Amino acid sequence: MEIAAPQHRPLTVRKAPMFELLKPMPADPLLQIITAHRADPREDKIDLGVGVYRDEAGHTPVMRAVKAAEKILVGEQPSKGYLGIVGDPIFTDLLRPIIFGAERGDAELIPAVQTPGGGGALRLGAELIATARPSAKLWLGTPSWPNHRPIFEAVGVEVREYAFADLHKQELLFDPMMDALSEASAGDVVLLHGCCHNPTGLDLDHAQWEAVADLCARNGLVPFVDLAYQGLGENLEADAAGFRTIFDKVPELLLAYSCDKNFGLYRERTGALYVKAPNNELARNVASNLAVHARVSWSMPPDHGAAVVRKILEDADLTSDWRAELSDMAQRIHAVRSAIASAAEPLAPIARQHGLFSNLAVSTAQVDALRKEYGIYIAPSGRMNVMGLRIEDAPRLADALTSVGVIPKQ
Ligand code: LMR
């Protein structure tokens, strides 16, 4: 019997059905500054873009305790096997007293998940909110970290913005903030920067934290605190005080925590989400929902940064060295801020702000002129990472800001 040879018909390929539907997206304006600054051949260029701490030589150092902990890990770490969906509970537990203070932080009531940086914690919290209460709105003071809004919108949470700061006066708009938040409904979420407000450096004072906490407690609003710079404002205790005030007054709260800045672990993406539930049963529900979302999003978190933090916090000498270096970093931030503030009178408010950032009122043309004429790179929004500046360059920055018209001539 003869077997028929297979017929080879030419394959007709359909027109590309997928990617032609994509529209080009703009590059991230903050991260673009890194590339543009790197390509600039001028030796005296100044990068005030992305939020990293820099020393007086312009370096972002690996902290001493981190280096030491890494050496120990290389020698001792017995396995790189998976940790599990929530990461290493010892890591999240060791951070509890630092964040919550000795008397709070009960792991039963406040489940935690190790996350890829503070951004991962925000995203995981946003997922939890979208699952628990899809109608919840997120109240966001502007300006804020440019990624806040898209993170919540990506999971379908509606974002309501209100004006948080007057950039011309370099002042908080506290009364308008309270007016806006009084419009929020029970179950809505209020995003708050725990300290070192990104991008303005304008933090709530104690009385203002109390007032926001009372409003949240009275109206059933759920605070979502983003604490990404603890220790870089005043010190570890003072920088957590506002968060603790609000924590004590409300039954439910989310906290996105980052070790990327205060341990200098940026690229290791080291963070955690803590969620306060009103009772143990609801806390278990929260924990199981968080585990599902984390599993779907990244399965299991990266661990090197968290392992380093754990090593440091398990060792009294490493912990005290980390605290000392962090405190030196905070001192340097104050010194740079003072230098900028003394370089020109209109920049005086910068000395009263906290953390890495200040946000000037600028036009696009002024940002372009700073870059082209003076080699000074700031975000298009006018945000400056003041730690990109060497103290000796403060007068140069003030002169450039004056000559492009950001601040008036003296
Ligand atoms: C920043 O605000 O510059 C940092 O938090 C880095 C980032 O991811 O935007």
GROMACS .gro file of C-alpha atoms and ligand atoms in nm:
model
  419
    1MET     CA    1   0.000   0.000   0.000
    2GLU     CA    2   0.120   0.341  -0.090
    3ILE     CA    3   0.134   0.605   0.180
    4ALA     CA    4   0.035   0.952   0.059
    5ALA     CA    5   0.303   1.213   0.106
    6PRO     CA    6   0.195   1.489   0.350
    7GLN     CA    7   0.066   1.801   0.182
    8HIS     CA    8   0.273   2.108   0.262
    9ARG     CA    9   0.040   2.402   0.227
   10PRO     CA   10   0.202   2.742   0.270
   11LEU     CA   11   0.123   2.880   0.617
   12THR     CA   12  -0.071   3.201   0.608
   13VAL     CA   13   0.034   3.416   0.904
   14ARG     CA   14  -0.225   3.659   1.033
   15LYS     CA   15  -0.132   4.023   1.064
   16ALA     CA   16   0.031   4.088   1.405
   17PRO     CA   17  -0.269   4.087   1.638
   18MET     CA   18  -0.120   4.227   1.959
   19PHE     CA   19   0.165   4.473   1.990
   20GLU     CA   20   0.054   4.709   1.717
   21LEU     CA   21  -0.220   4.810   1.961
   22LEU     CA   22   0.038   4.950   2.203
   23LYS     CA   23   0.096   5.322   2.220
   24PRO     CA   24   0.445   5.443   2.304
   25MET     CA   25   0.478   5.542   2.669
   26PRO     CA   26   0.689   5.826   2.805
   27ALA     CA   27   1.008   5.729   2.989
   28ASP     CA   28   0.995   5.764   3.369
   29PRO     CA   29   1.096   6.127   3.423
   30LEU     CA   30   1.293   6.054   3.741
   31LEU     CA   31   1.486   5.754   3.617
   32GLN     CA   32   1.556   5.930   3.286
   33ILE     CA   33   1.764   6.183   3.476
   34ILE     CA   34   2.014   5.909   3.569
   35THR     CA   35   2.079   5.834   3.201
   36ALA     CA   36   2.089   6.198   3.091
   37HIS     CA   37   2.328   6.293   3.373
   38ARG     CA   38   2.555   5.998   3.299
   39ALA     CA   39   2.581   6.102   2.932
   40ASP     CA   40   2.673   6.462   3.020
   41PRO     CA   41   3.052   6.504   2.979
   42ARG     CA   42   3.075   6.818   3.197
   43GLU     CA   43   3.287   6.749   3.504
   44ASP     CA   44   3.106   6.994   3.727
   45LYS     CA   45   2.757   6.855   3.651
   46ILE     CA   46   2.524   6.810   3.949
   47ASP     CA   47   2.265   6.531   3.978
   48LEU     CA   48   1.973   6.628   4.200
   49GLY     CA   49   1.747   6.364   4.044
   50VAL     CA   50   1.672   6.021   4.183
   51GLY     CA   51   1.643   5.986   4.560
   52VAL     CA   52   1.963   5.832   4.686
   53TYR     CA   53   2.182   5.950   4.973
   54ARG     CA   54   2.523   6.078   4.867
   55ASP     CA   55   2.834   6.156   5.068
   56GLU     CA   56   3.042   6.472   5.019
   57ALA     CA   57   3.234   6.297   4.739
   58GLY     CA   58   2.907   6.229   4.557
   59HIS     CA   59   2.907   5.855   4.629
   60THR     CA   60   2.619   5.644   4.752
   61PRO     CA   61   2.817   5.429   4.995
   62VAL     CA   62   2.746   5.076   5.105
   63MET     CA   63   2.695   5.121   5.478
   64ARG     CA   64   2.966   4.970   5.701
   65ALA     CA   65   2.726   4.736   5.882
   66VAL     CA   66   2.585   4.621   5.547
   67LYS     CA   67   2.932   4.534   5.417
   68ALA     CA   68   3.010   4.345   5.737
   69ALA     CA   69   2.680   4.159   5.729
   70GLU     CA   70   2.731   4.066   5.364
   71LYS     CA   71   3.072   3.919   5.444
   72ILE     CA   72   2.918   3.707   5.718
   73LEU     CA   73   2.638   3.594   5.486
   74VAL     CA   74   2.878   3.489   5.212
   75GLY     CA   75   3.063   3.272   5.463
   76GLU     CA   76   2.771   3.139   5.661
   77GLN     CA   77   2.448   3.140   5.464
   78PRO     CA   78   2.361   2.771   5.451
   79SER     CA   79   2.115   2.778   5.161
   80LYS     CA   80   1.955   2.985   4.891
   81GLY     CA   81   1.641   2.772   4.904
   82TYR     CA   82   1.304   2.946   4.886
   83LEU     CA   83   1.186   3.118   5.200
   84GLY     CA   84   0.815   3.121   5.125
   85ILE     CA   85   0.555   3.371   5.018
   86VAL     CA   86   0.581   3.607   5.317
   87GLY     CA   87   0.961   3.605   5.313
   88ASP     CA   88   1.154   3.576   5.638
   89PRO     CA   89   0.930   3.648   5.940
   90ILE     CA   90   1.241   3.708   6.152
   91PHE     CA   91   1.329   4.002   5.924
   92THR     CA   92   0.984   4.160   5.957
   93ASP     CA   93   0.979   4.086   6.335
   94LEU     CA   94   1.321   4.244   6.397
   95LEU     CA   95   1.199   4.565   6.236
   96ARG     CA   96   0.886   4.583   6.454
   97PRO     CA   97   1.038   4.759   6.759
   98ILE     CA   98   1.216   5.007   6.532
   99ILE     CA   99   0.897   5.094   6.349
  100PHE     CA  100   0.625   5.051   6.610
  101GLY     CA  101   0.820   5.111   6.932
  102ALA     CA  102   0.865   4.857   7.207
  103GLU     CA  103   0.503   4.855   7.322
  104ARG     CA  104   0.331   4.797   6.985
  105GLY     CA  105   0.391   4.570   6.690
  106ASP     CA  106   0.207   4.253   6.802
  107ALA     CA  107   0.266   4.007   6.516
  108GLU     CA  108  -0.075   3.841   6.571
  109LEU     CA  109  -0.265   4.164   6.510
  110ILE     CA  110  -0.026   4.309   6.254
  111PRO     CA  111   0.061   4.054   5.987
  112ALA     CA  112   0.361   4.140   5.771
  113VAL     CA  113   0.496   4.040   5.433
  114GLN     CA  114   0.851   4.097   5.309
  115THR     CA  115   0.829   4.281   4.977
  116PRO     CA  116   1.049   4.396   4.690
  117GLY     CA  117   1.117   4.744   4.831
  118GLY     CA  118   0.867   4.997   4.956
  119GLY     CA  119   0.716   5.008   4.608
  120GLY     CA  120   0.628   4.639   4.633
  121ALA     CA  121   0.469   4.703   4.974
  122LEU     CA  122   0.257   4.983   4.829
  123ARG     CA  123   0.146   4.765   4.543
  124LEU     CA  124   0.060   4.474   4.774
  125GLY     CA  125  -0.136   4.707   5.001
  126ALA     CA  126  -0.319   4.850   4.700
  127GLU     CA  127  -0.415   4.496   4.594
  128LEU     CA  128  -0.547   4.424   4.943
  129ILE     CA  129  -0.757   4.743   4.941
  130ALA     CA  130  -0.896   4.666   4.594
  131THR     CA  131  -0.996   4.318   4.713
  132ALA     CA  132  -1.137   4.420   5.051
  133ARG     CA  133  -1.330   4.725   4.941
  134PRO     CA  134  -1.332   4.784   4.567
  135SER     CA  135  -1.528   5.108   4.611
  136ALA     CA  136  -1.263   5.259   4.842
  137LYS     CA  137  -1.104   5.578   4.715
  138LEU     CA  138  -0.742   5.666   4.780
  139TRP     CA  139  -0.692   6.025   4.900
  140LEU     CA  140  -0.359   6.155   4.785
  141GLY     CA  141  -0.206   6.493   4.869
  142THR     CA  142  -0.016   6.647   4.580
  143PRO     CA  143   0.255   6.670   4.493
  144SER     CA  144   0.347   6.317   4.595
  145TRP     CA  145   0.591   6.049   4.480
  146PRO     CA  146   0.500   6.019   4.110
  147ASN     CA  147   0.450   5.643   4.142
  148HIS     CA  148   0.180   5.663   4.411
  149ARG     CA  149  -0.109   5.743   4.183
  150PRO     CA  150  -0.027   5.485   3.912
  151ILE     CA  151   0.024   5.207   4.168
  152PHE     CA  152  -0.331   5.247   4.299
  153GLU     CA  153  -0.484   5.308   3.957
  154ALA     CA  154  -0.315   4.990   3.829
  155VAL     CA  155  -0.536   4.785   4.062
  156GLY     CA  156  -0.848   4.988   3.988
  157VAL     CA  157  -0.856   5.201   4.305
  158GLU     CA  158  -0.996   5.546   4.231
  159VAL     CA  159  -0.756   5.823   4.333
  160ARG     CA  160  -0.879   6.158   4.470
  161GLU     CA  161  -0.615   6.426   4.486
  162TYR     CA  162  -0.602   6.732   4.707
  163ALA     CA  163  -0.339   7.005   4.731
  164PHE     CA  164  -0.091   6.923   5.007
  165ALA     CA  165   0.167   7.198   4.962
  166ASP     CA  166   0.210   7.549   4.825
  167LEU     CA  167   0.541   7.528   4.641
  168HIS     CA  168   0.570   7.906   4.597
  169LYS     CA  169   0.550   7.959   4.972
  170GLN     CA  170   0.717   7.624   5.057
  171GLU     CA  171   0.437   7.559   5.304
  172LEU     CA  172   0.201   7.279   5.391
  173LEU     CA  173  -0.165   7.344   5.308
  174PHE     CA  174  -0.290   7.183   5.626
  175ASP     CA  175  -0.637   7.338   5.655
  176PRO     CA  176  -0.722   7.262   5.290
  177MET     CA  177  -0.590   6.909   5.350
  178MET     CA  178  -0.827   6.862   5.645
  179ASP     CA  179  -1.115   7.010   5.442
  180ALA     CA  180  -1.045   6.768   5.157
  181LEU     CA  181  -1.015   6.467   5.387
  182SER     CA  182  -1.340   6.553   5.561
  183GLU     CA  183  -1.509   6.477   5.228
  184ALA     CA  184  -1.378   6.118   5.235
  185SER     CA  185  -1.624   5.837   5.313
  186ALA     CA  186  -1.585   5.562   5.574
  187GLY     CA  187  -1.361   5.291   5.429
  188ASP     CA  188  -1.168   5.533   5.207
  189VAL     CA  189  -0.791   5.526   5.235
  190VAL     CA  190  -0.563   5.821   5.315
  191LEU     CA  191  -0.207   5.799   5.192
  192LEU     CA  192   0.037   5.968   5.431
  193HIS     CA  193   0.414   6.006   5.414
  194GLY     CA  194   0.552   5.887   5.750
  195CYS     CA  195   0.846   6.128   5.739
  196CYS     CA  196   1.074   6.305   5.491
  197HIS     CA  197   0.788   6.387   5.254
  198ASN     CA  198   0.873   6.294   4.896
  199PRO     CA  199   0.890   6.535   4.710
  200THR     CA  200   0.851   6.843   4.933
  201GLY     CA  201   1.038   6.764   5.257
  202LEU     CA  202   0.734   6.915   5.436
  203ASP     CA  203   0.626   6.688   5.721
  204LEU     CA  204   0.321   6.710   5.945
  205ASP     CA  205   0.403   6.828   6.298
  206HIS     CA  206   0.283   6.646   6.608
  207ALA     CA  207  -0.042   6.842   6.644
  208GLN     CA  208  -0.118   6.790   6.274
  209TRP     CA  209  -0.063   6.414   6.301
  210GLU     CA  210  -0.300   6.414   6.599
  211ALA     CA  211  -0.562   6.603   6.401
  212VAL     CA  212  -0.536   6.370   6.099
  213ALA     CA  213  -0.546   6.068   6.329
  214ASP     CA  214  -0.862   6.198   6.502
  215LEU     CA  215  -1.027   6.265   6.167
  216CYS     CA  216  -0.944   5.913   6.043
  217ALA     CA  217  -1.068   5.756   6.368
  218ARG     CA  218  -1.389   5.963   6.372
  219ASN     CA  219  -1.480   5.912   6.005
  220GLY     CA  220  -1.363   5.552   5.958
  221LEU     CA  221  -1.080   5.641   5.718
  222VAL     CA  222  -0.798   5.392   5.678
  223PRO     CA  223  -0.447   5.541   5.684
  224PHE     CA  224  -0.189   5.394   5.448
  225VAL     CA  225   0.145   5.525   5.568
  226ASP     CA  226   0.446   5.519   5.337
  227LEU     CA  227   0.755   5.512   5.562
  228ALA     CA  228   1.052   5.499   5.328
  229TYR     CA  229   1.305   5.726   5.501
  230GLN     CA  230   1.295   5.641   5.874
  231GLY     CA  231   1.610   5.776   6.037
  232LEU     CA  232   1.698   6.020   5.761
  233GLY     CA  233   1.480   6.303   5.891
  234GLU     CA  234   1.558   6.354   6.261
  235ASN     CA  235   1.628   6.005   6.397
  236LEU     CA  236   1.464   5.660   6.402
  237GLU     CA  237   1.235   5.743   6.697
  238ALA     CA  238   1.127   6.092   6.593
  239ASP     CA  239   1.067   5.984   6.233
  240ALA     CA  240   0.821   5.715   6.348
  241ALA     CA  241   0.635   5.938   6.596
  242GLY     CA  242   0.367   6.057   6.353
  243PHE     CA  243   0.303   5.704   6.235
  244ARG     CA  244   0.273   5.577   6.592
  245THR     CA  245   0.028   5.857   6.678
  246ILE     CA  246  -0.207   5.753   6.403
  247PHE     CA  247  -0.147   5.382   6.466
  248ASP     CA  248  -0.272   5.419   6.824
  249LYS     CA  249  -0.599   5.582   6.722
  250VAL     CA  250  -0.734   5.374   6.435
  251PRO     CA  251  -0.844   5.011   6.423
  252GLU     CA  252  -0.715   4.943   6.070
  253LEU     CA  253  -0.404   5.075   5.900
  254LEU     CA  254  -0.145   4.980   5.637
  255LEU     CA  255   0.226   5.060   5.650
  256ALA     CA  256   0.460   5.033   5.352
  257TYR     CA  257   0.815   5.019   5.486
  258SER     CA  258   1.140   5.048   5.297
  259CYS     CA  259   1.492   4.956   5.406
  260ASP     CA  260   1.627   5.074   5.072
  261LYS     CA  261   1.723   5.418   5.202
  262ASN     CA  262   1.796   5.378   5.574
  263PHE     CA  263   2.010   5.068   5.513
  264GLY     CA  264   2.136   5.199   5.175
  265LEU     CA  265   2.017   4.879   5.007
  266TYR     CA  266   1.850   5.046   4.710
  267ARG     CA  267   1.909   4.789   4.440
  268GLU     CA  268   1.837   4.498   4.674
  269ARG     CA  269   1.472   4.609   4.692
  270THR     CA  270   1.412   4.548   5.061
  271GLY     CA  271   1.081   4.634   5.217
  272ALA     CA  272   0.776   4.509   5.401
  273LEU     CA  273   0.404   4.566   5.430
  274TYR     CA  274   0.250   4.564   5.779
  275VAL     CA  275  -0.127   4.570   5.817
  276LYS     CA  276  -0.302   4.644   6.148
  277ALA     CA  277  -0.630   4.454   6.184
  278PRO     CA  278  -0.889   4.511   6.458
  279ASN     CA  279  -0.878   4.155   6.591
  280ASN     CA  280  -0.693   3.827   6.548
  281GLU     CA  281  -0.955   3.669   6.326
  282LEU     CA  282  -0.949   3.958   6.078
  283ALA     CA  283  -0.571   3.964   6.100
  284ARG     CA  284  -0.565   3.602   5.983
  285ASN     CA  285  -0.793   3.698   5.691
  286VAL     CA  286  -0.564   3.985   5.604
  287ALA     CA  287  -0.260   3.755   5.618
  288SER     CA  288  -0.413   3.492   5.392
  289ASN     CA  289  -0.521   3.754   5.138
  290LEU     CA  290  -0.177   3.913   5.141
  291ALA     CA  291  -0.019   3.574   5.079
  292VAL     CA  292  -0.239   3.515   4.775
  293HIS     CA  293  -0.162   3.858   4.627
  294ALA     CA  294   0.210   3.824   4.691
  295ARG     CA  295   0.211   3.479   4.531
  296VAL     CA  296   0.038   3.611   4.221
  297SER     CA  297   0.259   3.919   4.197
  298TRP     CA  298   0.612   3.790   4.263
  299SER     CA  299   0.567   3.448   4.417
  300MET     CA  300   0.836   3.500   4.679
  301PRO     CA  301   1.030   3.816   4.761
  302PRO     CA  302   1.400   3.872   4.688
  303ASP     CA  303   1.593   3.806   5.007
  304HIS     CA  304   1.951   3.930   5.001
  305GLY     CA  305   1.867   4.275   5.139
  306ALA     CA  306   1.636   4.132   5.404
  307ALA     CA  307   1.900   3.877   5.506
  308VAL     CA  308   2.150   4.162   5.548
  309VAL     CA  309   1.905   4.361   5.761
  310ARG     CA  310   1.835   4.054   5.973
  311LYS     CA  311   2.208   3.992   6.025
  312ILE     CA  312   2.258   4.353   6.134
  313LEU     CA  313   1.960   4.359   6.370
  314GLU     CA  314   2.055   4.025   6.529
  315ASP     CA  315   2.399   4.154   6.620
  316ALA     CA  316   2.427   4.429   6.883
  317ASP     CA  317   2.758   4.566   6.747
  318LEU     CA  318   2.637   4.578   6.388
  319THR     CA  319   2.313   4.739   6.500
  320SER     CA  320   2.488   5.014   6.690
  321ASP     CA  321   2.725   5.077   6.398
  322TRP     CA  322   2.426   5.096   6.160
  323ARG     CA  323   2.250   5.340   6.394
  324ALA     CA  324   2.565   5.553   6.422
  325GLU     CA  325   2.619   5.572   6.047
  326LEU     CA  326   2.251   5.645   5.986
  327SER     CA  327   2.270   5.926   6.237
  328ASP     CA  328   2.579   6.067   6.059
  329MET     CA  329   2.385   6.055   5.733
  330ALA     CA  330   2.097   6.248   5.889
  331GLN     CA  331   2.347   6.506   6.020
  332ARG     CA  332   2.491   6.548   5.673
  333ILE     CA  333   2.143   6.596   5.528
  334HIS     CA  334   2.087   6.878   5.779
  335ALA     CA  335   2.425   7.030   5.689
  336VAL     CA  336   2.351   7.029   5.316
  337ARG     CA  337   2.005   7.175   5.377
  338SER     CA  338   2.154   7.452   5.592
  339ALA     CA  339   2.415   7.530   5.327
  340ILE     CA  340   2.148   7.565   5.059
  341ALA     CA  341   1.927   7.772   5.288
  342SER     CA  342   2.212   8.010   5.371
  343ALA     CA  343   2.313   8.052   5.007
  344ALA     CA  344   2.008   8.265   4.921
  345GLU     CA  345   1.731   8.405   5.140
  346PRO     CA  346   1.440   8.263   4.934
  347LEU     CA  347   1.586   7.915   4.990
  348ALA     CA  348   1.566   7.954   5.371
  349PRO     CA  349   1.264   7.717   5.411
  350ILE     CA  350   1.481   7.428   5.287
  351ALA     CA  351   1.657   7.419   5.626
  352ARG     CA  352   1.326   7.347   5.800
  353GLN     CA  353   1.231   7.059   5.572
  354HIS     CA  354   1.324   6.694   5.622
  355GLY     CA  355   1.488   6.416   5.427
  356LEU     CA  356   1.633   6.409   5.080
  357PHE     CA  357   1.388   6.628   4.892
  358SER     CA  358   1.268   6.980   4.836
  359ASN     CA  359   1.033   7.081   4.558
  360LEU     CA  360   1.072   7.426   4.407
  361ALA     CA  361   0.808   7.591   4.189
  362VAL     CA  362   0.965   7.578   3.842
  363SER     CA  363   0.870   7.589   3.476
  364THR     CA  364   0.984   7.335   3.219
  365ALA     CA  365   1.195   7.605   3.055
  366GLN     CA  366   1.373   7.669   3.387
  367VAL     CA  367   1.443   7.299   3.440
  368ASP     CA  368   1.583   7.282   3.085
  369ALA     CA  369   1.794   7.592   3.138
  370LEU     CA  370   1.938   7.454   3.463
  371ARG     CA  371   2.043   7.142   3.277
  372LYS     CA  372   2.169   7.301   2.955
  373GLU     CA  373   2.338   7.609   3.095
  374TYR     CA  374   2.453   7.492   3.438
  375GLY     CA  375   2.470   7.112   3.419
  376ILE     CA  376   2.224   7.093   3.710
  377TYR     CA  377   1.974   6.808   3.682
  378ILE     CA  378   1.647   6.830   3.874
  379ALA     CA  379   1.317   6.648   3.813
  380PRO     CA  380   1.079   6.816   3.565
  381SER     CA  381   0.842   6.869   3.860
  382GLY     CA  382   1.102   7.085   4.036
  383ARG     CA  383   1.194   6.818   4.290
  384MET     CA  384   1.556   6.827   4.401
  385ASN     CA  385   1.734   6.551   4.585
  386VAL     CA  386   1.937   6.791   4.796
  387MET     CA  387   2.183   6.513   4.878
  388GLY     CA  388   2.310   6.525   4.522
  389LEU     CA  389   2.479   6.850   4.619
  390ARG     CA  390   2.822   6.895   4.775
  391ILE     CA  391   2.813   7.161   5.045
  392GLU     CA  392   3.068   7.372   4.856
  393ASP     CA  393   2.834   7.379   4.553
  394ALA     CA  394   2.542   7.539   4.743
  395PRO     CA  395   2.627   7.894   4.624
  396ARG     CA  396   2.653   7.767   4.266
  397LEU     CA  397   2.307   7.612   4.292
  398ALA     CA  398   2.165   7.934   4.438
  399ASP     CA  399   2.324   8.141   4.158
  400ALA     CA  400   2.188   7.909   3.889
  401LEU     CA  401   1.838   7.913   4.043
  402THR     CA  402   1.855   8.293   4.053
  403SER     CA  403   1.977   8.335   3.699
  404VAL     CA  404   1.707   8.110   3.548
  405GLY     CA  405   1.445   8.296   3.755
  406VAL     CA  406   1.339   8.018   3.998
  407ILE     CA  407   1.421   8.248   4.290
  408PRO     CA  408   1.428   8.630   4.279
  409LYS     CA  409   1.754   8.828   4.266
  410GLN     CA  410   1.863   8.953   4.610
  411LMR     C1  411   1.281   5.853   4.434
  411LMR     O1  412   1.174   5.903   4.469
  411LMR     O2  413   1.367   5.914   4.370
  411LMR     C2  414   1.311   5.711   4.474
  411LMR     O3  415   1.213   5.665   4.560
  411LMR     C3  416   1.336   5.623   4.358
  411LMR     C4  417   1.212   5.593   4.280
  411LMR     O4  418   1.184   5.475   4.263
  411LMR     O5  419   1.143   5.685   4.235
   0.00000   0.00000   0.00000
